[in-house]
XYZ file of C-alpha atoms in Angstrom:
241
model
C 133.133 -59.311 -2.242
C 130.830 -62.242 -2.526
C 127.097 -61.645 -2.399
C 125.068 -64.251 -0.599
C 122.071 -64.714 -2.881
C 120.188 -66.599 -0.195
C 120.560 -63.716 2.230
C 119.422 -61.244 -0.414
C 116.374 -63.374 -1.093
C 115.464 -63.366 2.560
C 115.879 -59.591 2.761
C 113.734 -59.051 -0.310
C 111.082 -61.390 1.073
C 111.018 -59.481 4.362
C 110.737 -56.176 2.507
C 107.924 -57.586 0.367
C 106.008 -58.890 3.375
C 106.482 -55.607 5.212
C 105.152 -53.763 2.179
C 102.146 -56.047 1.973
C 101.465 -55.617 5.687
C 101.809 -51.846 5.454
C 99.519 -51.671 2.462
C 96.990 -53.878 4.229
C 97.057 -51.753 7.376
C 96.752 -48.570 5.319
C 93.887 -50.011 3.266
C 92.078 -51.133 6.379
C 92.549 -47.741 8.032
C 91.413 -45.934 4.872
C 88.302 -48.133 4.616
C 87.563 -47.628 8.301
C 87.840 -43.843 8.068
C 85.356 -43.811 5.197
C 82.667 -45.298 7.448
C 80.306 -42.803 9.147
C 81.243 -42.052 12.746
C 78.321 -42.644 15.139
C 77.683 -41.907 18.791
C 75.749 -44.472 20.783
C 73.888 -44.581 24.092
C 71.797 -47.149 25.891
C 68.130 -46.677 26.777
C 67.787 -44.709 30.002
C 65.408 -44.725 32.954
C 64.210 -41.552 34.602
C 61.635 -39.861 36.798
C 60.200 -36.516 35.838
C 58.985 -33.902 38.328
C 56.778 -31.045 37.165
C 54.408 -28.676 38.947
C 52.641 -25.541 37.821
C 51.725 -22.828 40.323
C 49.652 -19.742 39.630
C 47.191 -17.339 41.244
C 43.447 -17.087 40.672
C 40.246 -16.310 42.539
C 36.989 -17.978 43.562
C 34.015 -16.758 41.540
C 30.288 -17.625 41.449
C 29.648 -20.410 38.969
C 28.385 -19.425 35.530
C 24.814 -20.461 34.695
C 25.865 -23.613 32.822
C 27.735 -24.864 35.879
C 25.179 -23.581 38.391
C 22.541 -25.697 36.645
C 24.783 -28.701 37.285
C 24.751 -27.951 41.010
C 28.041 -26.110 41.339
C 28.152 -22.880 43.304
C 31.759 -21.719 42.952
C 34.440 -22.077 40.282
C 38.107 -21.214 39.823
C 39.446 -20.454 36.361
C 43.127 -21.005 35.590
C 45.170 -19.989 32.574
C 48.118 -22.308 31.843
C 50.454 -21.005 29.121
C 52.148 -23.531 26.876
C 55.485 -22.123 27.993
C 54.802 -23.588 31.448
C 55.250 -27.149 30.191
C 56.604 -27.181 26.612
C 60.238 -27.379 27.737
C 59.443 -30.448 29.818
C 56.788 -32.417 27.922
C 54.679 -32.197 24.792
C 51.350 -32.393 26.625
C 50.002 -32.162 30.167
C 48.825 -35.590 31.405
C 46.055 -36.247 33.920
C 46.464 -33.761 36.728
C 45.695 -33.367 40.405
C 45.026 -29.805 41.530
C 45.068 -28.236 44.976
C 44.238 -24.674 45.933
C 45.118 -22.693 49.027
C 42.650 -19.914 49.742
C 43.749 -16.727 51.497
C 40.931 -17.304 53.996
C 41.540 -21.019 54.560
C 45.312 -21.455 54.496
C 45.299 -25.227 53.900
C 45.416 -27.191 50.620
C 42.033 -28.245 49.229
C 41.594 -30.490 46.230
C 39.472 -29.244 43.314
C 38.037 -31.091 40.304
C 38.129 -30.119 36.640
C 34.855 -28.989 35.084
C 36.207 -27.982 31.691
C 39.540 -27.884 29.909
C 39.917 -25.819 26.750
C 43.039 -25.789 24.564
C 43.652 -22.562 22.652
C 45.083 -22.445 19.118
C 48.563 -21.564 20.377
C 48.608 -24.489 22.818
C 47.776 -22.472 25.948
C 45.142 -24.025 28.206
C 42.183 -22.568 30.065
C 40.921 -24.818 32.842
C 37.838 -24.334 35.027
C 37.669 -26.098 38.395
C 34.799 -26.545 40.803
C 35.312 -25.296 44.354
C 33.202 -26.860 47.117
C 35.103 -25.575 50.179
C 35.615 -29.086 51.629
C 37.562 -28.031 54.719
C 35.014 -25.385 55.671
C 32.185 -27.882 55.290
C 33.999 -30.392 57.475
C 33.824 -27.891 60.331
C 30.039 -27.888 60.010
C 27.583 -25.139 59.269
C 27.554 -23.054 56.117
C 30.748 -22.980 54.088
C 31.174 -19.217 53.856
C 32.984 -18.302 50.652
C 33.574 -14.770 49.431
C 33.438 -13.881 45.716
C 36.864 -12.830 44.515
C 38.638 -14.709 47.280
C 42.243 -15.179 46.150
C 43.700 -18.664 45.861
C 47.087 -20.151 45.060
C 46.659 -22.971 42.535
C 49.042 -25.963 42.418
C 48.803 -28.377 39.466
C 50.856 -31.577 39.169
C 50.527 -34.908 37.316
C 48.235 -37.390 39.038
C 50.786 -40.179 38.637
C 54.529 -39.962 39.037
C 56.016 -39.571 35.574
C 58.660 -42.259 35.177
C 59.910 -44.351 32.283
C 62.448 -47.067 31.535
C 62.545 -46.273 27.809
C 63.986 -42.789 27.457
C 66.219 -41.894 24.514
C 67.621 -38.576 23.239
C 65.379 -36.782 20.756
C 68.160 -37.005 18.160
C 67.846 -40.811 18.210
C 64.162 -40.792 17.202
C 63.264 -40.807 13.499
C 59.966 -40.867 11.616
C 59.144 -42.436 8.283
C 57.545 -39.601 6.307
C 55.531 -41.969 4.123
C 53.958 -44.034 6.914
C 54.372 -41.856 10.011
C 56.025 -44.791 11.799
C 58.656 -43.906 14.397
C 61.911 -45.860 14.431
C 65.417 -45.902 15.868
C 68.768 -47.048 14.546
C 70.737 -49.454 16.727
C 74.187 -50.971 16.516
C 75.206 -54.639 16.453
C 78.639 -56.254 16.163
C 79.844 -59.039 13.898
C 83.085 -60.555 12.588
C 83.966 -59.498 9.042
C 86.802 -59.820 6.568
C 88.776 -57.080 8.335
C 87.877 -58.250 11.828
C 85.170 -56.770 14.056
C 82.496 -54.726 12.253
C 79.654 -52.537 13.518
C 76.368 -52.782 11.629
C 73.334 -50.465 11.660
C 69.898 -51.979 12.364
C 66.471 -50.362 12.283
C 63.662 -51.013 14.782
C 60.142 -49.582 14.779
C 59.058 -48.045 18.095
C 55.992 -46.372 19.581
C 55.769 -43.317 21.823
C 54.222 -43.335 25.275
C 52.405 -40.485 27.031
C 53.730 -37.944 27.454
C 55.732 -38.320 24.249
C 58.554 -36.316 25.751
C 60.014 -36.022 29.243
C 62.429 -33.129 29.447
C 64.790 -33.409 26.468
C 64.201 -37.167 26.105
C 61.727 -39.034 23.887
C 59.547 -41.411 25.913
C 59.041 -44.775 24.197
C 56.358 -47.264 25.197
C 58.638 -50.117 24.141
C 61.847 -50.905 22.296
C 62.314 -54.412 20.873
C 66.072 -54.706 21.433
C 68.768 -54.203 24.026
C 71.288 -53.016 21.436
C 72.819 -49.554 21.934
C 70.936 -46.713 20.243
C 72.596 -44.520 17.626
C 71.975 -40.965 18.790
C 74.128 -39.118 16.261
C 75.843 -39.926 12.957
C 78.366 -37.995 10.899
C 77.048 -39.046 7.528
C 74.163 -41.020 6.076
C 73.260 -44.294 7.765
C 70.750 -46.983 6.848
C 69.979 -50.593 7.818
C 72.992 -52.748 7.046
C 75.438 -49.841 6.820
C 78.885 -50.344 8.345
C 79.928 -47.607 10.752
C 82.639 -46.833 13.261
C 82.350 -45.803 16.892
C 85.910 -44.526 17.362
C 87.424 -41.508 15.633
């Protein structure tokens, strides 16, 4: 039986090329799997609705407020638990009360706001009985008159720069907040995903629900919200498992 050396050469060449291709594919897959896996999201927009309702009563103004010309006050206790799940701090507020003897909402103004050590707030409002005065005559108010108090932000809380809390980082040496983002480039093995770092600043309130509220973000790149492994500027990562 004659052996065709040319045919054998072709077969060996094919086997060699297949081996090289297989090794290349394996090496590329191995290198890719060694990269940290990241999850990305884009910056989100959102509107936040919050209102605090409690009960209190109308009381004669203390001497310090009476000397300022106020006759009646309403004191409200606002526990931190009323807002801490939604935002880190209570912004400027508008407050209405509904008295048991009036039955219609009346706006009241803040005289003093005191923050306790545990984050609870004690707020004192002035009460001038505006609706009763509008009807003319003496605005008859009774000490201890019960009121329902409704507190909400003065402005609608909305933002176009919301990101998950897990995406926000802080430099411990400078206190500067930053985020990691992802860009794409062509590399030796094809398409690569590269980590970038961008400094950011927080807006007020710093948090809206479970999202961090940024005042600005200097890029439209997707934000890295979670990473399985250590990442840093310039690191190569993967977005598919």
